[in-house]
């Protein structure tokens, strides 16, 4: 069972969306943020085309919109040799090696709860804008591993890919950690610099959901 890091392309978008949906599973936060897409996305197959998969289409649109966006995947070469679905983990990085204008407010599409999304993702966007105003940085936006392949080191390999890019460019790296991801990020050199607390009680979720905002300092 050999794992290998490769660039991911638009053709990988449906599988990336499928892994994301299985990895997060139905949970109170996803239900609040994406009340009508959580169940349908979870059942979409990895082989479905991006045109029939709104999340895959959205990922592709975002990739095309920013040339600094990089997709990276881990494949299992044994699965590949057997002709099975080989992609087990996916990461989406932004390598912003020049200062960026503040990220603008986003439009929340079909299936979302725009109020909850703006409170959660919009709130973190504002923290990010404030922290990195006028500074280049590397941002890990997405990271998820198929639960069948978790704890095999796949996510660590994708983090290492980003760390190498950041070190090559001498940049800080930044991410917003799920509680599940935090131990992994700490192992990879990220430190908590702030905590974003969100109240999902209006939509049946927790009144205090903590997201660790983490930085891996540029290597000197
Ligand atoms: C977090 C996640 C990406 C980890 O993926 P993974 O491929 O299993 O990670 P790795 O195998 O590289 O784990 C490396 C180390 O991180 C830590 N780690 C990983 N998952 C962990 C978990 N669920 N709980 C505690 N520690 C964990 C462990 O120290 C692990 O090393 P070990 O297996 O030798 O103990 C995966 O659990 C996932 O997709 N979760 C759901 C989505 C999510 O929360 N993504 C993070 C968004 S910020």
Short mmCIF file of C-alpha atoms in Angstrom, two decimals, residues 7-203:
data_model
loop_
_atom_site.label_atom_id
_atom_site.label_comp_id
_atom_site.label_asym_id
_atom_site.label_seq_id
_atom_site.Cartn_x
_atom_site.Cartn_y
_atom_site.Cartn_z
CA UNK A 7 -0.98 17.46 -8.37
CA UNK A 8 -4.77 17.19 -8.67
CA UNK A 9 -6.67 18.50 -11.68
CA UNK A 10 -10.21 19.45 -12.55
CA UNK A 11 -10.91 15.81 -13.35
CA UNK A 12 -10.39 15.07 -9.63
CA UNK A 13 -13.07 17.54 -8.50
CA UNK A 14 -15.94 15.01 -8.11
CA UNK A 15 -13.79 12.66 -6.00
CA UNK A 16 -12.46 15.61 -3.95
CA UNK A 17 -16.04 16.69 -3.26
CA UNK A 18 -17.05 13.15 -2.41
CA UNK A 19 -14.16 12.67 0.05
CA UNK A 20 -15.02 16.01 1.66
CA UNK A 21 -18.59 15.02 2.17
CA UNK A 22 -17.79 11.57 3.58
CA UNK A 23 -14.96 12.90 5.78
CA UNK A 24 -17.11 15.53 7.47
CA UNK A 25 -20.23 13.35 7.42
CA UNK A 26 -23.55 14.63 8.69
CA UNK A 27 -22.86 16.77 11.74
CA UNK A 28 -24.59 19.70 13.45
CA UNK A 29 -22.25 22.29 11.91
CA UNK A 30 -22.59 21.01 8.34
CA UNK A 31 -26.34 20.71 8.83
CA UNK A 32 -26.50 24.37 9.91
CA UNK A 33 -24.25 25.60 7.08
CA UNK A 34 -25.50 23.39 4.24
CA UNK A 35 -29.00 22.29 5.25
CA UNK A 36 -30.12 20.99 1.86
CA UNK A 37 -26.85 19.77 0.35
CA UNK A 38 -25.39 17.68 3.17
CA UNK A 39 -27.35 14.53 2.43
CA UNK A 40 -27.31 14.70 -1.37
CA UNK A 41 -23.56 15.46 -1.53
CA UNK A 42 -22.82 12.55 0.78
CA UNK A 43 -24.49 10.14 -1.58
CA UNK A 44 -22.88 11.45 -4.76
CA UNK A 45 -20.52 8.90 -6.23
CA UNK A 46 -16.86 9.56 -6.90
CA UNK A 47 -17.33 8.80 -10.55
CA UNK A 48 -20.14 11.30 -11.06
CA UNK A 49 -19.22 14.11 -13.42
CA UNK A 50 -18.64 17.61 -12.10
CA UNK A 51 -21.61 18.90 -14.11
CA UNK A 52 -23.98 16.85 -11.95
CA UNK A 53 -22.15 17.70 -8.73
CA UNK A 54 -22.60 21.31 -7.58
CA UNK A 55 -19.74 21.17 -5.06
CA UNK A 56 -17.34 19.84 -7.71
CA UNK A 57 -18.42 22.62 -10.05
CA UNK A 58 -17.86 25.18 -7.32
CA UNK A 59 -14.36 23.82 -6.61
CA UNK A 60 -13.48 24.06 -10.30
CA UNK A 61 -14.81 27.63 -10.52
CA UNK A 62 -12.68 28.60 -7.51
CA UNK A 63 -9.61 26.93 -9.00
CA UNK A 64 -10.03 28.83 -12.26
CA UNK A 65 -10.64 32.13 -10.45
CA UNK A 66 -7.25 32.29 -8.71
CA UNK A 67 -3.99 31.18 -10.34
CA UNK A 68 -2.45 30.92 -6.86
CA UNK A 69 -4.81 28.05 -6.01
CA UNK A 70 -3.10 24.63 -6.00
CA UNK A 71 -4.78 21.25 -5.66
CA UNK A 72 -2.78 18.31 -4.39
CA UNK A 73 -3.89 14.73 -3.83
CA UNK A 74 -2.61 11.49 -2.36
CA UNK A 75 -3.20 8.33 -4.31
CA UNK A 76 -2.78 4.72 -3.22
CA UNK A 77 -0.76 3.04 -5.98
CA UNK A 78 -2.12 -0.42 -5.12
CA UNK A 79 -5.67 0.78 -5.71
CA UNK A 80 -4.48 2.41 -8.91
CA UNK A 81 -2.89 -0.86 -10.09
CA UNK A 82 -6.19 -2.65 -9.47
CA UNK A 83 -8.08 -0.04 -11.49
CA UNK A 84 -9.97 1.15 -8.41
CA UNK A 85 -10.54 4.70 -7.22
CA UNK A 86 -7.03 5.65 -6.12
CA UNK A 87 -7.38 9.13 -4.63
CA UNK A 88 -7.58 8.94 -0.85
CA UNK A 89 -6.86 12.50 0.31
CA UNK A 90 -7.16 16.02 -1.07
CA UNK A 91 -5.80 19.46 -0.18
CA UNK A 92 -6.44 22.90 -1.59
CA UNK A 93 -3.73 25.49 -0.95
CA UNK A 94 -3.33 29.13 -1.92
CA UNK A 95 0.27 30.17 -2.48
CA UNK A 96 0.01 33.93 -2.21
CA UNK A 97 3.59 35.04 -2.69
CA UNK A 98 2.63 38.70 -3.12
CA UNK A 99 0.38 40.76 -0.81
CA UNK A 100 -3.26 40.15 -1.64
CA UNK A 101 -6.20 42.55 -1.57
CA UNK A 102 -8.63 41.68 1.24
CA UNK A 103 -10.74 38.64 0.30
CA UNK A 104 -14.17 40.00 -0.68
CA UNK A 105 -17.50 38.76 0.72
CA UNK A 106 -18.57 35.55 -0.96
CA UNK A 107 -21.91 34.66 -2.52
CA UNK A 108 -23.49 31.69 -0.77
CA UNK A 109 -25.02 29.42 -3.39
CA UNK A 110 -27.91 26.99 -3.53
CA UNK A 111 -28.19 24.56 -0.64
CA UNK A 112 -26.45 26.87 1.81
CA UNK A 113 -27.74 28.78 4.80
CA UNK A 114 -26.32 32.19 3.81
CA UNK A 115 -26.68 33.69 7.28
CA UNK A 116 -24.84 30.81 8.96
CA UNK A 117 -22.17 30.71 6.21
CA UNK A 118 -21.50 34.44 6.50
CA UNK A 119 -21.34 34.24 10.29
CA UNK A 120 -18.88 31.30 10.17
CA UNK A 121 -16.83 31.52 6.96
CA UNK A 122 -17.29 35.29 6.66
CA UNK A 123 -16.19 35.79 10.25
CA UNK A 124 -13.02 33.79 9.67
CA UNK A 125 -12.41 35.60 6.38
CA UNK A 126 -12.39 38.94 8.24
CA UNK A 127 -9.91 37.61 10.82
CA UNK A 128 -7.71 36.38 7.98
CA UNK A 129 -7.93 39.69 6.12
CA UNK A 130 -6.92 41.56 9.26
CA UNK A 131 -4.03 39.24 10.14
CA UNK A 132 -2.47 39.17 6.68
CA UNK A 133 -3.26 42.69 5.40
CA UNK A 134 -0.40 43.59 3.05
CA UNK A 135 1.51 40.34 3.70
CA UNK A 136 2.07 37.37 1.41
CA UNK A 137 1.27 33.97 2.95
CA UNK A 138 0.39 30.37 2.20
CA UNK A 139 -3.14 29.32 3.11
CA UNK A 140 -4.46 25.78 3.53
CA UNK A 141 -8.13 26.08 2.68
CA UNK A 142 -9.19 22.41 2.47
CA UNK A 143 -7.80 19.10 3.68
CA UNK A 144 -9.66 15.84 3.95
CA UNK A 145 -8.95 12.12 3.82
CA UNK A 146 -11.38 9.34 2.99
CA UNK A 147 -12.25 7.78 6.38
CA UNK A 148 -11.33 4.33 4.97
CA UNK A 149 -7.75 5.63 4.55
CA UNK A 150 -7.33 7.86 7.59
CA UNK A 151 -4.37 7.48 9.96
CA UNK A 152 -2.12 6.25 7.14
CA UNK A 153 -0.20 9.51 6.85
CA UNK A 154 -1.94 10.88 3.74
CA UNK A 155 -2.89 14.27 5.23
CA UNK A 156 0.62 14.61 6.68
CA UNK A 157 2.04 14.16 3.18
CA UNK A 158 -0.17 16.95 1.85
CA UNK A 159 0.86 19.21 4.74
CA UNK A 160 4.49 18.48 3.98
CA UNK A 161 3.90 19.54 0.37
CA UNK A 162 2.59 22.92 1.56
CA UNK A 163 5.39 23.32 4.11
CA UNK A 164 7.98 22.78 1.40
CA UNK A 165 6.34 25.46 -0.78
CA UNK A 166 6.15 27.86 2.17
CA UNK A 167 9.80 27.24 3.08
CA UNK A 168 10.94 27.63 -0.50
CA UNK A 169 9.25 31.04 -0.61
CA UNK A 170 10.03 32.01 3.00
CA UNK A 171 6.35 32.52 3.86
CA UNK A 172 4.16 31.94 6.92
CA UNK A 173 1.42 29.33 6.47
CA UNK A 174 -2.06 29.71 7.88
CA UNK A 175 -5.14 27.52 8.39
CA UNK A 176 -8.41 27.33 10.26
CA UNK A 177 -8.42 23.99 12.07
CA UNK A 178 -11.32 21.70 12.75
CA UNK A 179 -11.06 20.08 16.20
CA UNK A 180 -10.23 16.83 14.37
CA UNK A 181 -7.41 18.39 12.37
CA UNK A 182 -5.72 20.30 15.17
CA UNK A 183 -3.47 17.50 16.54
CA UNK A 184 -2.22 16.82 13.05
CA UNK A 185 -1.42 20.49 12.45
CA UNK A 186 0.37 20.81 15.78
CA UNK A 187 2.54 17.85 14.81
CA UNK A 188 3.31 19.65 11.54
CA UNK A 189 4.57 22.85 13.18
CA UNK A 190 1.42 24.99 13.28
CA UNK A 191 0.71 26.99 16.44
CA UNK A 192 -2.63 28.37 17.62
CA UNK A 193 -2.61 32.18 17.31
CA UNK A 194 -6.31 32.87 17.87
CA UNK A 195 -9.65 31.09 18.30
CA UNK A 196 -12.80 31.81 16.35
CA UNK A 197 -15.92 31.04 18.38
CA UNK A 198 -19.17 30.57 16.44
CA UNK A 199 -22.71 30.26 17.78
CA UNK A 200 -24.81 27.77 15.79
CA UNK A 201 -27.59 27.46 18.39
CA UNK A 202 -30.07 29.31 16.16
CA UNK A 203 -29.87 26.39 13.73
#
